């Protein structure tokens, strides 16, 4: 069993506190690591290291920063199997899915570095009547990155590219349920030669998360996690008049029209409902199917559910592993049982199996109604909850009946219906597919699913502070108009 430590100012260090948490492998319920519960003093030390390292990091040329950051990506890629193994040990993620998602995180990280190469850190935006306006962008300073347990390495990678390329330094706080892979990630940070203090790691639960979110020494908190915690993180940031990027939970709807390929869509719904045991923020949580094909679709979904390979996450062919812990499984079981008590029917699964491991079977529930928690609260488990609707339009109306706004999926061949689908208020709309496009594109959640844009150039906007400079220009410059005025020379915040 491993003993995990914090990584602060380029050193592995013990926590200032004595409270210890245990990380359990959800496949066999055996402990795999202990970690500190985290303290405000640990956070102080990490933020202090990040603050001290920031001016020098920002004073490097953009090229120098990007070269160092590219080395980290190469190091992660070289050790990908090791990190995939740690994610399986800590939260039961099947190797196949771990590999796929760390690759996606790396791609997003590398795209952010690429965007930074041409990003207008300094540009002339206007020349009018002999008066010019430049906008220069500075790193905000220190970024606190707080991540959940379901995709630790990917979520860290998604946050780091833009923040570090722009000249910020970072303190990462992973979930107490999945700190093994975060420690593995920081072993690569150590190998990559990124200067001490630029990237720091504080382990622990809310005892570390709360002081980081509200720390006066950070300038931005980038939080990925539940709506409930996101609200308190947003309030803590606001108290310091800091920015917060909040990527929170969802209850994504799927609307299925009568004119689709039933077998193909049922197969994709099985993927979207069960991937990572349903523990993905954009899982398909509410499925609205047109009555004309409902019977055929449900039969196909049940068949697709039976075909899933459930079991040991380290086996190459496993598609569905255990849930992260007993608490999360209990939450899913409660949603299903309450739905059944209110009139829903389970067609496959729905029972906690005997034996070790926090397994919950892929489950199809039908005859659900809009008043069930299963259709209103995030379930975050391998459950396909299907409601039959009289028309495509009725399905879209149901899709809109939520306070969440993370993602939505619509299957239809009808162009008019595709236009109607675009009225669903959501950060991401997938038309005739799921997880289309890459993670590095612009996304800003709607509703209570969060706020703040990430992805592409928008990620760099979010981690930089603009300064407008107005000045009188010489007559010969007036003709030049708006243009990039300087290479990205960054001052520290
Ligand atoms: P969580 O909100 O319980 O915890 C997230 C992180 O916040 C953890 O590191 C936790 O230790 C820390 N934390 C807990 N209390 C805190 C506090 N008061 N202040 C600051 N930090 C605190 O979420 P979780 O259970 O780890 O993750 C699952 C949730 O994450 C789901 O709701 C899922 O939808 C969401 N999620 C969203 C996205 C997205 O991109 N929108 C991606 C992945 C997961």
Short mmCIF file of C-alpha atoms and ligand atoms in Angstrom, two decimals:
data_model
loop_
_atom_site.label_atom_id
_atom_site.label_comp_id
_atom_site.label_asym_id
_atom_site.label_seq_id
_atom_site.Cartn_x
_atom_site.Cartn_y
_atom_site.Cartn_z
CA UNK A 1 0.00 0.00 0.00
CA UNK A 2 1.34 3.42 -0.94
CA UNK A 3 1.61 6.49 1.27
CA UNK A 4 0.86 9.57 -0.81
CA UNK A 5 2.38 12.99 -0.15
CA UNK A 6 1.96 16.56 -1.35
CA UNK A 7 4.22 18.01 -4.06
CA UNK A 8 5.07 21.61 -3.16
CA UNK A 9 7.82 23.79 -4.62
CA UNK A 10 9.34 20.84 -6.46
CA UNK A 11 9.52 18.57 -3.37
CA UNK A 12 7.46 15.66 -2.04
CA UNK A 13 6.45 16.77 1.44
CA UNK A 14 4.32 15.51 4.32
CA UNK A 15 1.11 17.28 5.27
CA UNK A 16 1.19 19.60 8.26
CA UNK A 17 -1.74 17.64 9.75
CA UNK A 18 -1.98 14.09 11.02
CA UNK A 19 -5.40 13.07 9.67
CA UNK A 20 -5.19 10.33 7.08
CA UNK A 21 -7.65 9.03 4.47
CA UNK A 22 -7.61 5.63 2.76
CA UNK A 23 -8.07 5.03 -0.94
CA UNK A 24 -9.76 1.70 -1.66
CA UNK A 25 -9.68 -0.27 -4.92
CA UNK A 26 -13.39 -0.53 -5.81
CA UNK A 27 -12.87 -3.81 -7.70
CA UNK A 28 -11.86 -5.83 -4.62
CA UNK A 29 -12.40 -3.32 -1.79
CA UNK A 30 -8.74 -3.63 -0.72
CA UNK A 31 -6.93 -0.47 0.41
CA UNK A 32 -4.34 0.78 -2.10
CA UNK A 33 -3.06 4.03 -0.58
CA UNK A 34 -3.27 6.43 2.31
CA UNK A 35 -3.25 10.17 1.84
CA UNK A 36 -3.41 13.22 4.09
CA UNK A 37 -6.84 14.76 4.69
CA UNK A 38 -5.27 18.13 3.89
CA UNK A 39 -5.01 21.32 5.91
CA UNK A 40 -5.19 25.06 5.37
CA UNK A 41 -1.47 25.20 6.18
CA UNK A 42 -0.71 22.77 3.32
CA UNK A 43 -2.68 25.02 0.99
CA UNK A 44 -0.86 28.12 2.29
CA UNK A 45 2.50 26.49 1.54
CA UNK A 46 1.45 25.49 -1.97
CA UNK A 47 -0.05 28.88 -2.83
CA UNK A 48 3.02 30.62 -1.44
CA UNK A 49 5.29 28.46 -3.64
CA UNK A 50 3.12 29.17 -6.68
CA UNK A 51 3.10 32.94 -6.00
CA UNK A 52 6.88 33.05 -5.66
CA UNK A 53 7.44 31.03 -8.83
CA UNK A 54 4.97 32.99 -10.96
CA UNK A 55 6.98 36.10 -11.94
CA UNK A 56 9.92 34.07 -13.21
CA UNK A 57 7.68 31.61 -15.06
CA UNK A 58 5.85 34.50 -16.75
CA UNK A 59 9.12 36.23 -17.61
CA UNK A 60 10.29 33.28 -19.72
CA UNK A 61 9.59 33.71 -23.40
CA UNK A 62 6.44 32.03 -24.64
CA UNK A 63 8.61 29.60 -26.60
CA UNK A 64 10.56 28.61 -23.48
CA UNK A 65 7.35 27.94 -21.57
CA UNK A 66 5.81 25.97 -24.40
CA UNK A 67 8.92 23.81 -24.80
CA UNK A 68 8.88 22.88 -21.13
CA UNK A 69 5.14 22.19 -21.22
CA UNK A 70 5.49 20.03 -24.34
CA UNK A 71 8.06 17.91 -22.49
CA UNK A 72 5.46 17.24 -19.77
CA UNK A 73 2.99 16.00 -22.41
CA UNK A 74 5.66 13.69 -23.85
CA UNK A 75 6.42 12.37 -20.36
CA UNK A 76 2.71 11.66 -19.74
CA UNK A 77 2.44 9.89 -23.08
CA UNK A 78 5.47 7.73 -22.32
CA UNK A 79 3.92 6.71 -18.99
CA UNK A 80 0.33 6.46 -20.14
CA UNK A 81 -0.12 2.79 -19.21
CA UNK A 82 1.15 3.50 -15.70
CA UNK A 83 -1.39 6.31 -15.24
CA UNK A 84 -4.19 4.17 -16.72
CA UNK A 85 -3.31 1.47 -14.18
CA UNK A 86 -3.50 3.96 -11.30
CA UNK A 87 -6.92 5.20 -12.44
CA UNK A 88 -8.13 1.58 -12.50
CA UNK A 89 -6.79 0.96 -8.99
CA UNK A 90 -8.29 4.10 -7.46
CA UNK A 91 -11.74 4.25 -9.08
CA UNK A 92 -12.23 1.12 -11.19
CA UNK A 93 -11.94 2.72 -14.61
CA UNK A 94 -11.52 0.07 -17.34
CA UNK A 95 -8.12 0.29 -19.05
CA UNK A 96 -9.73 0.80 -22.45
CA UNK A 97 -11.59 3.91 -21.28
CA UNK A 98 -8.67 5.25 -19.26
CA UNK A 99 -6.40 5.05 -22.29
CA UNK A 100 -8.93 6.74 -24.55
CA UNK A 101 -9.59 9.63 -22.17
CA UNK A 102 -5.98 10.34 -21.21
CA UNK A 103 -5.24 10.55 -24.95
CA UNK A 104 -8.14 13.02 -25.26
CA UNK A 105 -6.77 15.07 -22.34
CA UNK A 106 -3.32 15.13 -23.91
CA UNK A 107 -4.79 16.27 -27.19
CA UNK A 108 -6.63 19.12 -25.45
CA UNK A 109 -3.49 20.11 -23.54
CA UNK A 110 -1.37 20.12 -26.70
CA UNK A 111 -4.03 22.10 -28.58
CA UNK A 112 -3.94 24.74 -25.84
CA UNK A 113 -0.16 25.04 -26.29
CA UNK A 114 -0.69 25.35 -30.03
CA UNK A 115 -3.36 28.05 -29.57
CA UNK A 116 -0.98 29.98 -27.34
CA UNK A 117 1.55 30.21 -30.17
CA UNK A 118 -0.73 32.50 -32.16
CA UNK A 119 -2.86 33.96 -29.36
CA UNK A 120 -3.05 37.79 -29.45
CA UNK A 121 -1.45 38.45 -26.06
CA UNK A 122 -0.94 41.98 -27.38
CA UNK A 123 -2.89 43.47 -30.27
CA UNK A 124 -3.97 46.82 -31.68
CA UNK A 125 -7.73 46.64 -31.86
CA UNK A 126 -8.56 50.07 -33.26
CA UNK A 127 -7.19 53.33 -34.66
CA UNK A 128 -9.76 56.13 -34.87
CA UNK A 129 -9.06 59.83 -35.40
CA UNK A 130 -5.40 59.45 -34.50
CA UNK A 131 -6.24 57.56 -31.28
CA UNK A 132 -5.09 53.95 -31.02
CA UNK A 133 -6.29 51.26 -28.64
CA UNK A 134 -4.17 48.23 -27.81
CA UNK A 135 -5.23 45.32 -25.65
CA UNK A 136 -2.52 43.53 -23.76
CA UNK A 137 -3.28 40.38 -21.80
CA UNK A 138 -1.46 39.28 -18.63
CA UNK A 139 -1.63 35.97 -16.78
CA UNK A 140 -4.05 36.28 -13.87
CA UNK A 141 -1.36 34.93 -11.49
CA UNK A 142 -2.03 31.78 -9.48
CA UNK A 143 -4.76 29.33 -10.49
CA UNK A 144 -6.32 26.85 -8.06
CA UNK A 145 -7.43 23.74 -9.96
CA UNK A 146 -9.85 21.47 -8.07
CA UNK A 147 -10.86 18.25 -9.81
CA UNK A 148 -13.27 15.34 -9.23
CA UNK A 149 -12.49 11.61 -9.22
CA UNK A 150 -13.99 10.38 -12.47
CA UNK A 151 -11.27 11.50 -14.94
CA UNK A 152 -8.43 12.80 -12.78
CA UNK A 153 -5.59 12.91 -15.30
CA UNK A 154 -7.76 14.15 -18.18
CA UNK A 155 -9.35 16.92 -16.10
CA UNK A 156 -5.98 18.13 -14.83
CA UNK A 157 -4.59 18.13 -18.39
CA UNK A 158 -7.61 20.07 -19.67
CA UNK A 159 -7.06 22.80 -17.09
CA UNK A 160 -3.29 23.10 -17.28
CA UNK A 161 -2.49 23.79 -20.94
CA UNK A 162 -3.93 27.28 -21.21
CA UNK A 163 -3.19 28.32 -17.62
CA UNK A 164 0.52 27.45 -17.74
CA UNK A 165 1.13 28.55 -21.33
CA UNK A 166 -0.25 31.99 -20.47
CA UNK A 167 2.26 32.36 -17.61
CA UNK A 168 0.20 31.39 -14.57
CA UNK A 169 1.34 28.99 -11.89
CA UNK A 170 -1.00 26.37 -10.45
CA UNK A 171 -2.03 24.51 -7.30
CA UNK A 172 -3.91 21.27 -8.03
CA UNK A 173 -6.27 19.65 -5.52
CA UNK A 174 -7.49 16.24 -6.75
CA UNK A 175 -10.33 14.24 -5.24
CA UNK A 176 -9.59 12.29 -2.10
CA UNK A 177 -11.15 9.28 -3.90
CA UNK A 178 -8.68 9.37 -6.79
CA UNK A 179 -5.33 10.79 -5.70
CA UNK A 180 -3.11 7.93 -6.88
CA UNK A 181 -3.21 9.05 -10.52
CA UNK A 182 -2.74 12.69 -9.50
CA UNK A 183 0.44 11.69 -7.67
CA UNK A 184 1.46 9.67 -10.75
CA UNK A 185 0.88 12.77 -12.86
CA UNK A 186 3.13 14.84 -10.58
CA UNK A 187 5.85 12.21 -10.84
CA UNK A 188 5.86 13.14 -14.55
CA UNK A 189 5.88 16.84 -13.63
CA UNK A 190 9.00 16.17 -11.57
CA UNK A 191 10.62 14.34 -14.53
CA UNK A 192 9.69 17.00 -17.08
CA UNK A 193 11.92 19.75 -15.63
CA UNK A 194 9.13 22.30 -15.11
CA UNK A 195 10.60 24.76 -12.56
CA UNK A 196 9.87 24.25 -8.86
CA UNK A 197 6.71 26.00 -7.66
CA UNK A 198 5.09 26.28 -11.09
CA UNK A 199 2.91 23.23 -10.46
CA UNK A 200 2.00 22.16 -6.94
CA UNK A 201 -0.18 19.37 -5.55
CA UNK A 202 -2.16 19.40 -2.32
CA UNK A 203 -3.96 16.19 -1.40
CA UNK A 204 -7.05 15.85 0.76
CA UNK A 205 -10.81 16.31 0.84
CA UNK A 206 -12.83 19.47 1.53
CA UNK A 207 -10.35 20.29 4.32
CA UNK A 208 -7.93 21.20 1.51
CA UNK A 209 -10.51 22.20 -1.14
CA UNK A 210 -12.26 24.84 0.95
CA UNK A 211 -9.15 26.88 1.88
CA UNK A 212 -7.88 26.68 -1.70
CA UNK A 213 -11.15 27.94 -3.22
CA UNK A 214 -11.22 30.91 -0.85
CA UNK A 215 -7.48 31.61 -0.67
CA UNK A 216 -6.60 35.30 -0.99
CA UNK A 217 -3.34 34.28 -2.69
CA UNK A 218 -4.99 32.79 -5.76
CA UNK A 219 -6.53 34.76 -8.61
CA UNK A 220 -8.72 32.20 -10.31
CA UNK A 221 -10.28 28.94 -9.25
CA UNK A 222 -10.96 26.38 -11.94
CA UNK A 223 -13.33 23.86 -10.41
CA UNK A 224 -14.75 20.67 -11.90
CA UNK A 225 -17.21 18.76 -9.73
CA UNK A 226 -20.75 18.67 -8.43
CA UNK A 227 -23.24 21.53 -8.50
CA UNK A 228 -23.45 21.57 -4.71
CA UNK A 229 -19.69 21.99 -4.19
CA UNK A 230 -19.47 24.31 -7.21
CA UNK A 231 -21.88 26.73 -5.58
CA UNK A 232 -19.74 27.00 -2.45
CA UNK A 233 -16.56 27.32 -4.53
CA UNK A 234 -18.19 30.13 -6.54
CA UNK A 235 -19.20 31.93 -3.35
CA UNK A 236 -15.67 31.55 -1.88
CA UNK A 237 -14.11 32.98 -5.06
CA UNK A 238 -16.60 35.84 -5.15
CA UNK A 239 -15.72 36.80 -1.58
CA UNK A 240 -12.21 37.56 -2.87
CA UNK A 241 -13.64 39.10 -6.06
CA UNK A 242 -11.82 36.32 -7.91
CA UNK A 243 -12.87 34.63 -11.07
CA UNK A 244 -14.26 31.12 -11.00
CA UNK A 245 -14.52 28.67 -13.88
CA UNK A 246 -17.13 26.13 -12.84
CA UNK A 247 -17.65 22.91 -14.81
CA UNK A 248 -20.36 21.09 -12.89
CA UNK A 249 -22.84 18.24 -13.07
CA UNK A 250 -25.55 17.49 -15.62
CA UNK A 251 -28.69 15.53 -16.34
CA UNK A 252 -28.23 15.21 -20.09
CA UNK A 253 -31.32 14.39 -22.17
CA UNK A 254 -31.40 12.27 -25.31
CA UNK A 255 -34.27 12.83 -27.77
CA UNK A 256 -34.83 10.04 -30.29
CA UNK A 257 -37.02 10.67 -33.33
CA UNK A 258 -39.04 8.05 -35.24
CA UNK A 259 -36.85 8.23 -38.38
CA UNK A 260 -33.56 6.88 -37.05
CA UNK A 261 -31.58 3.63 -37.33
CA UNK A 262 -32.94 1.94 -34.21
CA UNK A 263 -30.18 -0.66 -33.75
CA UNK A 264 -27.35 1.87 -34.18
CA UNK A 265 -28.90 4.43 -31.82
CA UNK A 266 -29.69 1.79 -29.17
CA UNK A 267 -26.04 0.69 -29.29
CA UNK A 268 -24.89 4.29 -28.84
CA UNK A 269 -27.35 4.91 -25.99
CA UNK A 270 -25.95 1.83 -24.23
CA UNK A 271 -22.48 3.37 -24.60
CA UNK A 272 -23.60 6.83 -23.46
CA UNK A 273 -25.50 5.53 -20.45
CA UNK A 274 -22.91 3.01 -19.19
CA UNK A 275 -19.48 4.42 -20.10
CA UNK A 276 -17.28 4.57 -17.00
CA UNK A 277 -20.26 3.04 -15.14
CA UNK A 278 -22.25 6.15 -16.01
CA UNK A 279 -19.76 8.26 -14.06
CA UNK A 280 -19.22 10.87 -16.74
CA UNK A 281 -20.65 14.38 -16.52
CA UNK A 282 -22.18 14.13 -20.02
CA UNK A 283 -23.67 10.66 -19.53
CA UNK A 284 -27.05 10.04 -21.14
CA UNK A 285 -29.29 10.34 -18.10
CA UNK A 286 -32.78 10.90 -19.56
CA UNK A 287 -33.86 9.14 -22.75
CA UNK A 288 -36.98 10.34 -24.57
CA UNK A 289 -37.99 8.04 -27.41
CA UNK A 290 -40.72 8.59 -30.02
CA UNK A 291 -43.68 6.25 -29.47
CA UNK A 292 -43.62 4.96 -33.07
CA UNK A 293 -40.30 3.17 -32.55
CA UNK A 294 -40.33 2.87 -28.76
CA UNK A 295 -40.97 -0.90 -28.50
CA UNK A 296 -38.34 -1.72 -31.10
CA UNK A 297 -35.82 0.69 -29.52
CA UNK A 298 -36.31 -0.66 -26.00
CA UNK A 299 -35.83 -4.25 -27.21
CA UNK A 300 -32.62 -3.22 -28.97
CA UNK A 301 -31.40 -1.33 -25.89
CA UNK A 302 -32.05 -4.34 -23.66
CA UNK A 303 -30.13 -6.57 -26.11
CA UNK A 304 -27.24 -4.06 -26.25
CA UNK A 305 -27.21 -3.96 -22.43
CA UNK A 306 -26.91 -7.77 -22.22
CA UNK A 307 -23.91 -7.63 -24.57
CA UNK A 308 -21.84 -5.33 -22.28
CA UNK A 309 -18.75 -6.89 -20.71
CA UNK A 310 -18.73 -6.10 -17.00
CA UNK A 311 -15.92 -6.93 -14.59
CA UNK A 312 -12.28 -6.51 -13.66
CA UNK A 313 -11.22 -3.09 -15.03
CA UNK A 314 -7.70 -4.28 -15.71
CA UNK A 315 -8.87 -6.84 -18.30
CA UNK A 316 -8.43 -5.59 -21.86
CA UNK A 317 -11.99 -6.37 -22.99
CA UNK A 318 -13.83 -4.94 -19.94
CA UNK A 319 -16.30 -2.21 -20.86
CA UNK A 320 -17.87 -1.55 -17.45
CA UNK A 321 -16.02 -1.71 -14.13
CA UNK A 322 -17.23 -1.09 -10.59
CA UNK A 323 -18.57 2.21 -9.28
CA UNK A 324 -16.12 4.43 -7.41
CA UNK A 325 -17.33 3.54 -3.91
CA UNK A 326 -20.20 2.15 -1.85
CA UNK A 327 -21.72 5.63 -1.37
CA UNK A 328 -22.01 6.31 -5.09
CA UNK A 329 -23.51 2.86 -5.69
CA UNK A 330 -26.01 3.46 -2.89
CA UNK A 331 -27.02 6.75 -4.50
CA UNK A 332 -27.73 5.01 -7.83
CA UNK A 333 -29.60 2.17 -6.15
CA UNK A 334 -31.74 4.69 -4.26
CA UNK A 335 -32.72 6.46 -7.52
CA UNK A 336 -33.71 3.17 -9.17
CA UNK A 337 -35.61 1.82 -6.17
CA UNK A 338 -37.54 5.07 -5.70
CA UNK A 339 -38.48 5.06 -9.40
CA UNK A 340 -39.71 1.45 -9.15
CA UNK A 341 -41.71 2.29 -6.02
CA UNK A 342 -43.37 5.08 -8.01
CA UNK A 343 -44.33 2.82 -10.93
CA UNK A 344 -41.22 2.39 -13.13
CA UNK A 345 -40.12 -1.06 -14.35
CA UNK A 346 -36.60 -2.49 -14.50
CA UNK A 347 -36.01 -4.55 -17.66
CA UNK A 348 -32.35 -5.46 -17.06
CA UNK A 349 -30.11 -5.07 -13.99
CA UNK A 350 -31.30 -3.01 -11.04
CA UNK A 351 -29.91 -5.31 -8.32
CA UNK A 352 -26.65 -4.93 -6.41
CA UNK A 353 -24.71 -8.17 -7.02
CA UNK A 354 -23.17 -10.28 -4.25
CA UNK A 355 -19.45 -10.44 -3.80
CA UNK A 356 -16.63 -7.98 -3.32
CA UNK A 357 -16.39 -4.81 -5.36
CA UNK A 358 -18.75 -1.85 -5.71
CA UNK A 359 -20.39 -3.21 -8.85
CA UNK A 360 -23.76 -2.04 -10.15
CA UNK A 361 -25.05 -3.72 -13.31
CA UNK A 362 -25.98 -1.82 -16.48
CA UNK A 363 -29.67 -1.21 -15.99
CA UNK A 364 -32.62 -0.30 -18.21
CA UNK A 365 -35.60 1.37 -16.51
CA UNK A 366 -38.83 2.17 -18.38
CA UNK A 367 -42.16 3.81 -17.50
CA UNK A 368 -40.29 6.63 -15.77
CA UNK A 369 -42.01 9.96 -15.21
CA UNK A 370 -40.81 13.52 -14.88
CA UNK A 371 -41.40 13.69 -11.12
CA UNK A 372 -38.93 10.87 -10.29
CA UNK A 373 -35.48 11.76 -8.93
CA UNK A 374 -34.13 9.39 -11.57
CA UNK A 375 -35.30 11.97 -14.14
CA UNK A 376 -34.45 15.16 -12.26
CA UNK A 377 -31.26 14.66 -10.18
CA UNK A 378 -27.86 13.57 -11.49
CA UNK A 379 -27.71 9.75 -11.06
CA UNK A 380 -24.10 9.25 -12.17
CA UNK A 381 -24.48 5.51 -12.58
CA UNK A 382 -24.98 2.89 -15.32
CA UNK A 383 -28.70 3.45 -15.76
CA UNK A 384 -30.63 4.04 -18.99
CA UNK A 385 -33.93 5.65 -17.94
CA UNK A 386 -36.37 5.61 -20.86
CA UNK A 387 -39.56 7.64 -21.24
CA UNK A 388 -41.80 7.20 -24.29
CA UNK A 389 -43.02 10.49 -25.80
CA UNK A 390 -45.87 11.06 -28.29
CA UNK A 391 -43.79 13.18 -30.69
CA UNK A 392 -40.32 14.59 -31.31
CA UNK A 393 -41.55 18.02 -30.18
CA UNK A 394 -42.77 16.54 -26.88
CA UNK A 395 -39.31 14.99 -26.41
CA UNK A 396 -37.65 18.38 -26.89
CA UNK A 397 -40.04 19.92 -24.36
CA UNK A 398 -39.09 17.20 -21.84
CA UNK A 399 -35.39 17.75 -22.60
CA UNK A 400 -35.80 21.42 -21.63
CA UNK A 401 -37.48 20.55 -18.33
CA UNK A 402 -34.36 20.85 -16.17
CA UNK A 403 -32.17 23.35 -14.40
CA UNK A 404 -29.01 21.65 -15.74
CA UNK A 405 -27.45 22.61 -19.06
CA UNK A 406 -24.29 20.61 -19.65
CA UNK A 407 -25.05 18.52 -22.75
CA UNK A 408 -27.90 17.17 -24.86
CA UNK A 409 -28.08 14.54 -27.60
CA UNK A 410 -30.63 14.41 -30.41
CA UNK A 411 -31.11 11.71 -33.04
CA UNK A 412 -33.21 12.77 -36.02
CA UNK A 413 -32.88 12.89 -39.79
CA UNK A 414 -35.47 15.65 -40.14
CA UNK A 415 -33.89 19.06 -40.80
CA UNK A 416 -36.76 20.95 -39.20
CA UNK A 417 -36.38 18.81 -36.08
CA UNK A 418 -32.61 19.46 -36.09
CA UNK A 419 -33.39 23.19 -36.01
CA UNK A 420 -35.80 22.68 -33.12
CA UNK A 421 -33.10 20.72 -31.25
CA UNK A 422 -30.93 23.85 -31.25
CA UNK A 423 -33.45 25.57 -28.96
CA UNK A 424 -32.47 23.27 -26.05
CA UNK A 425 -30.49 25.48 -23.64
CA UNK A 426 -27.25 23.54 -23.21
CA UNK A 427 -23.50 24.01 -23.40
CA UNK A 428 -23.06 21.16 -25.88
CA UNK A 429 -25.57 19.77 -28.37
CA UNK A 430 -24.63 16.52 -30.15
CA UNK A 431 -26.70 15.88 -33.27
CA UNK A 432 -26.83 12.23 -34.42
CA UNK A 433 -23.88 11.13 -32.31
CA UNK A 434 -22.36 11.37 -28.84
CA UNK A 435 -18.99 12.80 -27.81
CA UNK A 436 -18.51 14.08 -31.38
CA UNK A 437 -15.80 16.74 -31.72
CA UNK A 438 -12.92 16.99 -29.29
CA UNK A 439 -12.65 18.10 -25.69
CA UNK A 440 -10.54 21.10 -26.63
CA UNK A 441 -13.32 23.09 -28.30
CA UNK A 442 -15.15 26.04 -26.73
CA UNK A 443 -17.60 24.98 -24.08
CA UNK A 444 -19.51 26.94 -21.47
CA UNK A 445 -22.17 25.11 -19.49
CA UNK A 446 -25.68 26.52 -19.28
CA UNK A 447 -27.97 26.65 -16.24
CA UNK A 448 -26.66 25.28 -12.96
CA UNK A 449 -24.10 23.15 -14.83
CA UNK A 450 -21.55 25.91 -14.43
CA UNK A 451 -20.11 29.08 -15.85
CA UNK A 452 -17.03 30.33 -17.65
CA UNK A 453 -15.75 29.33 -21.06
CA UNK A 454 -12.99 26.78 -21.55
CA UNK A 455 -11.48 25.28 -24.70
CA UNK A 456 -9.50 26.75 -27.57
CA UNK A 457 -8.60 30.44 -27.46
CA UNK A 458 -11.42 31.00 -24.98
CA UNK A 459 -9.47 29.04 -22.40
CA UNK A 460 -6.63 31.54 -22.73
CA UNK A 461 -9.09 34.45 -22.48
CA UNK A 462 -10.32 32.92 -19.22
CA UNK A 463 -6.88 32.67 -17.61
CA UNK A 464 -5.60 36.11 -18.65
CA UNK A 465 -6.45 39.65 -17.57
CA UNK A 466 -6.82 42.25 -20.32
CA UNK A 467 -5.50 45.80 -20.09
CA UNK A 468 -6.69 48.42 -22.58
CA UNK A 469 -4.05 50.99 -23.61
CA UNK A 470 -5.28 54.15 -25.37
CA UNK A 471 -2.77 56.55 -26.93
CA UNK A 472 -2.29 59.12 -29.66
CA UNK A 473 -0.47 57.79 -32.70
CA UNK A 474 1.74 59.61 -35.17
CA UNK A 475 -0.04 60.42 -38.49
CA UNK A 476 1.97 57.85 -40.51
CA UNK A 477 0.76 55.06 -38.19
CA UNK A 478 -2.92 55.88 -38.66
CA UNK A 479 -3.06 54.03 -41.97
CA UNK A 480 -1.90 50.83 -40.38
CA UNK A 481 -5.19 50.22 -38.61
CA UNK A 482 -5.80 47.26 -36.34
CA UNK A 483 -3.12 44.60 -36.12
CA UNK A 484 -1.00 42.55 -33.79
CA UNK A 485 1.41 45.05 -32.22
CA UNK A 486 3.97 42.92 -30.47
CA UNK A 487 5.18 39.43 -29.87
CA UNK A 488 3.58 38.00 -26.75
CA UNK A 489 5.79 39.48 -24.08
CA UNK A 490 4.10 38.88 -20.78
CA UNK A 491 4.50 40.78 -17.60
CA UNK A 492 3.66 38.99 -14.39
CA UNK A 493 0.41 39.79 -12.67
P1 LIG B 1 -17.43 16.97 -5.66
O1 LIG B 1 -18.06 18.28 -5.93
O2 LIG B 1 -17.89 16.18 -4.50
O3 LIG B 1 -15.84 17.13 -5.48
C1 LIG B 1 -15.05 17.75 -6.46
C2 LIG B 1 -13.76 18.22 -5.83
O4 LIG B 1 -14.04 19.27 -4.89
C3 LIG B 1 -13.00 17.16 -5.04
O5 LIG B 1 -11.62 17.35 -5.24
C4 LIG B 1 -13.39 17.47 -3.60
O6 LIG B 1 -12.43 17.02 -2.64
C5 LIG B 1 -13.43 18.98 -3.63
N1 LIG B 1 -14.26 19.61 -2.58
C6 LIG B 1 -15.21 19.04 -1.80
N2 LIG B 1 -15.79 19.99 -1.02
C7 LIG B 1 -15.20 21.16 -1.33
C8 LIG B 1 -15.37 22.50 -0.89
N3 LIG B 1 -16.29 22.82 0.02
N4 LIG B 1 -14.60 23.46 -1.44
C9 LIG B 1 -13.69 23.18 -2.40
N5 LIG B 1 -13.47 21.92 -2.85
C10 LIG B 1 -14.23 20.92 -2.33
O7 LIG B 1 -17.59 16.12 -7.01
P2 LIG B 1 -17.16 14.63 -7.25
O8 LIG B 1 -18.12 13.72 -6.57
O9 LIG B 1 -15.71 14.48 -7.00
O10 LIG B 1 -17.34 14.50 -8.85
C11 LIG B 1 -18.54 14.17 -9.47
C12 LIG B 1 -19.21 15.42 -9.98
O11 LIG B 1 -18.34 16.11 -10.89
C13 LIG B 1 -20.46 15.11 -10.79
O12 LIG B 1 -21.47 16.02 -10.42
C14 LIG B 1 -20.03 15.34 -12.23
O13 LIG B 1 -21.08 15.67 -13.10
C15 LIG B 1 -19.06 16.48 -12.06
N6 LIG B 1 -18.16 16.59 -13.22
C16 LIG B 1 -18.31 17.63 -14.08
C17 LIG B 1 -17.49 17.73 -15.21
C18 LIG B 1 -17.64 18.86 -16.20
O14 LIG B 1 -16.75 19.04 -17.04
N7 LIG B 1 -18.70 19.61 -16.17
C19 LIG B 1 -16.52 16.75 -15.44
C20 LIG B 1 -16.39 15.71 -14.53
C21 LIG B 1 -17.22 15.63 -13.41
#
